[in-house]
mmCIF file of C-alpha atoms and ligand atoms in Angstrom:
data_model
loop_
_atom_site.group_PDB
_atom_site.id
_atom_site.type_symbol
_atom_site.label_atom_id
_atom_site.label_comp_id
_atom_site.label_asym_id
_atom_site.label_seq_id
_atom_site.Cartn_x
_atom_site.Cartn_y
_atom_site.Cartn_z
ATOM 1 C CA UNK N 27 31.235 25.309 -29.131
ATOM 2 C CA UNK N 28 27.716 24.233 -28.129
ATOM 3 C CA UNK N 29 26.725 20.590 -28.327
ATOM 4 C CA UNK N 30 23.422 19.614 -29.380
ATOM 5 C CA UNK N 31 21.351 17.436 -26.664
ATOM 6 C CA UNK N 32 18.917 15.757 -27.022
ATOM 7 C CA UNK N 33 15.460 15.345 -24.867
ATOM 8 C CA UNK N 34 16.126 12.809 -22.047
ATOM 9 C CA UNK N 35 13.423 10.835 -23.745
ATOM 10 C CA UNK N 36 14.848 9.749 -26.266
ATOM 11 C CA UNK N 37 17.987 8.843 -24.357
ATOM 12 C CA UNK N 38 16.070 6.452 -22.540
ATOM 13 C CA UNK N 39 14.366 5.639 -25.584
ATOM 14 C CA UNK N 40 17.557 4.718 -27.984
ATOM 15 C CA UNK N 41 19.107 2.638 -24.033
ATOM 16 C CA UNK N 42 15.826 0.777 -24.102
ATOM 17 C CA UNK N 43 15.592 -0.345 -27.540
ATOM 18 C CA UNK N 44 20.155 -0.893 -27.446
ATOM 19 C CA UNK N 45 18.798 -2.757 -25.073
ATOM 20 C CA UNK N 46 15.947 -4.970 -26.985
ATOM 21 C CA UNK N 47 18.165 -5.589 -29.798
ATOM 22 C CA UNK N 48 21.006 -6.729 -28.202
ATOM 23 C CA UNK N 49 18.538 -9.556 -26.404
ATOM 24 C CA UNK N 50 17.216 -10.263 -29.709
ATOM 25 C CA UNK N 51 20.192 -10.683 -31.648
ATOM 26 C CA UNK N 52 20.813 -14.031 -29.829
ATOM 27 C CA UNK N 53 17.993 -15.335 -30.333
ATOM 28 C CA UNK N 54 16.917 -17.024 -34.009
ATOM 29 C CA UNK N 55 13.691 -16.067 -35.899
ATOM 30 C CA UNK N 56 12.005 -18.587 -34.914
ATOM 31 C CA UNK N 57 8.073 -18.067 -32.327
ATOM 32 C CA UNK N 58 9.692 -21.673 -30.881
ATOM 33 C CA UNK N 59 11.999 -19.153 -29.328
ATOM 34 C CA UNK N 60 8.726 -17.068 -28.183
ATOM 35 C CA UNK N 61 9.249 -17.680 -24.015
ATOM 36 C CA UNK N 62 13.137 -17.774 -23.772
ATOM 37 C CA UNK N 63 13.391 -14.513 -25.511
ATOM 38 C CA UNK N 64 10.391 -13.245 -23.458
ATOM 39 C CA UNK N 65 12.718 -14.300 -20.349
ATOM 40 C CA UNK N 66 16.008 -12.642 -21.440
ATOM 41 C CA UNK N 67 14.415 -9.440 -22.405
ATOM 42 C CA UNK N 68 12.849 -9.561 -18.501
ATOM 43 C CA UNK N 69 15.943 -10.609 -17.421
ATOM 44 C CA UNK N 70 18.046 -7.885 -18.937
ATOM 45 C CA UNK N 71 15.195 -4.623 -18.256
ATOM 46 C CA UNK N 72 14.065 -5.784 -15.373
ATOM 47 C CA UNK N 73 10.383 -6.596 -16.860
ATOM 48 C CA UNK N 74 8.793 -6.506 -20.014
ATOM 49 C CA UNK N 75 7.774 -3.069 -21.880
ATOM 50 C CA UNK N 76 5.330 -2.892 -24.868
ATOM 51 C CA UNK N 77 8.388 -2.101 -26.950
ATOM 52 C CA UNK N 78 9.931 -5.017 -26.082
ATOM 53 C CA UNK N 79 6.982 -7.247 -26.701
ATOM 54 C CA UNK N 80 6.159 -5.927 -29.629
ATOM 55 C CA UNK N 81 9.769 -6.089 -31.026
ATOM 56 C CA UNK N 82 9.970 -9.738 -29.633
ATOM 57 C CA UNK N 83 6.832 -10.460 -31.805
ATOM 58 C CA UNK N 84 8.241 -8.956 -34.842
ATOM 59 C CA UNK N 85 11.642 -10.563 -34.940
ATOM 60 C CA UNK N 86 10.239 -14.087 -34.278
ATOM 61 C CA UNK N 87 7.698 -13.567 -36.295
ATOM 62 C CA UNK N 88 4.431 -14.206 -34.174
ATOM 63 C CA UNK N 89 1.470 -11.718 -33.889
ATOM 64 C CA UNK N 90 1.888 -8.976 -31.299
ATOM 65 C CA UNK N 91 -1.627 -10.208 -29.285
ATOM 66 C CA UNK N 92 0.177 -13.889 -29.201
ATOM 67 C CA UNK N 93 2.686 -12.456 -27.827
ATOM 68 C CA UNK N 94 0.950 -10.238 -25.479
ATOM 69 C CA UNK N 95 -1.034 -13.516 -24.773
ATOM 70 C CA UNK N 96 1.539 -15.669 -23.513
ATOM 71 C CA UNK N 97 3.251 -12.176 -21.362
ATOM 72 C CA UNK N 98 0.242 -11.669 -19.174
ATOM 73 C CA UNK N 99 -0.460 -15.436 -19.400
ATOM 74 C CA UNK N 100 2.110 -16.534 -16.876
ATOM 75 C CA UNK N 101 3.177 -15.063 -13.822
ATOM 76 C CA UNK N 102 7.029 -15.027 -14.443
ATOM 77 C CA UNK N 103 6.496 -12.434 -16.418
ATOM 78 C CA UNK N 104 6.046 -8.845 -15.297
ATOM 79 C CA UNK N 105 4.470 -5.999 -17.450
ATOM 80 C CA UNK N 106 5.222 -3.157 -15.267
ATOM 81 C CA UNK N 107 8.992 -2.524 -13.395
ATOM 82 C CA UNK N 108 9.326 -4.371 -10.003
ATOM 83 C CA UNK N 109 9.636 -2.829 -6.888
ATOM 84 C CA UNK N 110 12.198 -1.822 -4.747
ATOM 85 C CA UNK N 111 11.888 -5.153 -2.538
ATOM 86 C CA UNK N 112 10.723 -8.317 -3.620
ATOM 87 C CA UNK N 113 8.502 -10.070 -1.120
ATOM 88 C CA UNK N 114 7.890 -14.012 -0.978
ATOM 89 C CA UNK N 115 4.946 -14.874 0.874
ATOM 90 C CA UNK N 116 4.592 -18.352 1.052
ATOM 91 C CA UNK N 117 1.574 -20.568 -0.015
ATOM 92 C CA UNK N 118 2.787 -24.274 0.342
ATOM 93 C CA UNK N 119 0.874 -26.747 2.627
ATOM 94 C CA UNK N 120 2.518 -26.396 6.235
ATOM 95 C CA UNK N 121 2.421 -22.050 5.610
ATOM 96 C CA UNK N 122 -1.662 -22.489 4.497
ATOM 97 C CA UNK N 123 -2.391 -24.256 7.640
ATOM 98 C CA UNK N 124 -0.548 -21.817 9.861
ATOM 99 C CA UNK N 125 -2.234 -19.210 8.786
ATOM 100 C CA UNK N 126 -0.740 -17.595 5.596
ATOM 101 C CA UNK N 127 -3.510 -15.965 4.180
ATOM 102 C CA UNK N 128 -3.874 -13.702 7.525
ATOM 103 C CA UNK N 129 -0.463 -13.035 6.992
ATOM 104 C CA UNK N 130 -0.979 -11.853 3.387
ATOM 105 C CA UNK N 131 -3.616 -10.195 3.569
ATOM 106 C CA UNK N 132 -2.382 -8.133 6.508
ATOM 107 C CA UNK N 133 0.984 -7.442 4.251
ATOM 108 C CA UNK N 134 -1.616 -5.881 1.404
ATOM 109 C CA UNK N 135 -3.213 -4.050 4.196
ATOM 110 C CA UNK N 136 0.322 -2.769 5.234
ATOM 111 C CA UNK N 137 1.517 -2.245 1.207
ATOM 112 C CA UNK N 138 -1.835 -0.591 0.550
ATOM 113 C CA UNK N 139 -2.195 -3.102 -1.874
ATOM 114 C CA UNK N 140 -5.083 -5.068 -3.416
ATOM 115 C CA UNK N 141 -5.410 -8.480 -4.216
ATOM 116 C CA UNK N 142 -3.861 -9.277 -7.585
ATOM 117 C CA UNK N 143 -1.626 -6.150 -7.598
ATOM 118 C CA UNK N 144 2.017 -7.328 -8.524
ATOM 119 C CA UNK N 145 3.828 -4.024 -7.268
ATOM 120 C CA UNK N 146 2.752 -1.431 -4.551
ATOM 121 C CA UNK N 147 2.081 2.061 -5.866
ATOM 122 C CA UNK N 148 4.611 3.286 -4.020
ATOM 123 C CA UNK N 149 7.690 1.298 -5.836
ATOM 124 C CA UNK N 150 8.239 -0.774 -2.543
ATOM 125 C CA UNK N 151 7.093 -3.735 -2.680
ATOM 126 C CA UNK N 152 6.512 -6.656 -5.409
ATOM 127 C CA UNK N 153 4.380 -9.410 -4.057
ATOM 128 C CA UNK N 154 5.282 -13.146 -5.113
ATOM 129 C CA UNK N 155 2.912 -16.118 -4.027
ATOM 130 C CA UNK N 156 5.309 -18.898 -3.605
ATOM 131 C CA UNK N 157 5.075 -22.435 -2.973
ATOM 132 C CA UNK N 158 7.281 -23.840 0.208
ATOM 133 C CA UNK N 159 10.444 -22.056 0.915
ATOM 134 C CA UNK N 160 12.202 -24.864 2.362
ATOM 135 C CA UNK N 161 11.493 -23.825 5.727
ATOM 136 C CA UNK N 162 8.040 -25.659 6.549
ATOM 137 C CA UNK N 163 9.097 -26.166 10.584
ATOM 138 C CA UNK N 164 9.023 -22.185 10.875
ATOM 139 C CA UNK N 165 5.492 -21.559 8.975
ATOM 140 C CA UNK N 166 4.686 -19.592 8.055
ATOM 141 C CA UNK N 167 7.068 -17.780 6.361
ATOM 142 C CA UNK N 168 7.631 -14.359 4.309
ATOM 143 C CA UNK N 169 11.229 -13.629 2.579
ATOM 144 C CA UNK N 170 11.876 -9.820 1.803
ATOM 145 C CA UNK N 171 14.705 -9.671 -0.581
ATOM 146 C CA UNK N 172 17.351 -12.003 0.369
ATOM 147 C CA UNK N 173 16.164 -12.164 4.652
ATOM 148 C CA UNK N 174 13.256 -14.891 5.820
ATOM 149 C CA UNK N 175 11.097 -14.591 8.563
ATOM 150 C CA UNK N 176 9.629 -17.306 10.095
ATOM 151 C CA UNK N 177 6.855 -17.699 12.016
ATOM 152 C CA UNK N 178 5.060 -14.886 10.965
ATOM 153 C CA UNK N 179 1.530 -13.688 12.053
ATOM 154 C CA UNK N 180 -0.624 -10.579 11.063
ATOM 155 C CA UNK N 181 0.904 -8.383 13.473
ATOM 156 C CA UNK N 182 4.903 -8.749 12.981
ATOM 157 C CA UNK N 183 4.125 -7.806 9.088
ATOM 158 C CA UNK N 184 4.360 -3.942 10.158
ATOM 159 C CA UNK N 185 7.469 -4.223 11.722
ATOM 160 C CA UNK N 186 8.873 -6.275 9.700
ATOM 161 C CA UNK N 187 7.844 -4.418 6.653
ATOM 162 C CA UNK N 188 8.634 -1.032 7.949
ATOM 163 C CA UNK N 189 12.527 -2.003 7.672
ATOM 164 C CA UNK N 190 12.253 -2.090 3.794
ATOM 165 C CA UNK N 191 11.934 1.563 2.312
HETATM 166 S S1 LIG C 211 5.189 -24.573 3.009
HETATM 167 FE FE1 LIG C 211 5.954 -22.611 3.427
HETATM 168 S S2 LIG C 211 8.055 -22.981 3.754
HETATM 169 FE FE2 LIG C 211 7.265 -24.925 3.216
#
């Protein structure tokens, strides 16, 4: 017997939108609701796809550019998937005076990044700016994933980096 398939597409399609409902469908119609649901549908994919916008907007009932609005708006929210490792350079007061910005600005070298691009082209890296990490005495300071490394300056970001692939 030969079983109909179906292009991988629309697999991914019908998981993604299982997906958007099942966020949705704890949430009431209401655009009060507009950022928490925003948040879950993140949480649950990972970031936000037009789809999911666009079905947030319909089901509480806001326009789709509102909704759009408040995505890009703040920085918690992502439009495009994340990387493979999430990187935390820090920006508080005692990492600023000990140099942060070299730091970061090396890591973009080392990323091939520019400024104000969330996620390497490569899928490696996500860049957060972050403000104090707890660990002010060590400044400055970059945290890869779950690991911090203290005392960082424009030269240990290659090696450093290079142990996240
Ligand atoms: S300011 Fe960077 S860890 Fe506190």
């Amino acid at each position: 017997m030969r079983v109909k398939t179906e292009p991988e597409s629309v697999h991914i399609g019908s998981s993604l939108q299982k997906r958007i409902l099942k966020v949705l469908s704890g949430f009431e119609s209401n655009s009060a609701n507009l950022i928490p649901t925003l948040q879950a549908l993140q949480y649950t994919i990972g970031y936000l796809p037009k789809e999911a916008i666009v079905a947030a907007a319909e089901k509480l009932g806001v326009p789709v550019s509102h909704a759009y609005g408040v995505a890009t708006f703040y920085h918690q929210f992502r439009l495009k998937p994340a990387g493979r490792h999430q990187v935390y350079l820090c920006f508080g007061t005692a990492c600023h005076v000990k140099g942060a910005s070299s730091v970061f600005n090396a890591f973009l070298k080392v990323a091939g990044m520019s400024e104000g691009e969330a996620t390497s082209k490569d899928g490696r890296f996500t860049l957060n700016k972050v403000r104090c990490l707890g660990a002010c005495s060590m400044a400055p300071i970059v945290k890869i994933d779950s690991n911090i490394y203290g005392r960082m300056n424009p030269s240990d970001i290659r090696k450093v980096s290079s142990k996240y692939r």
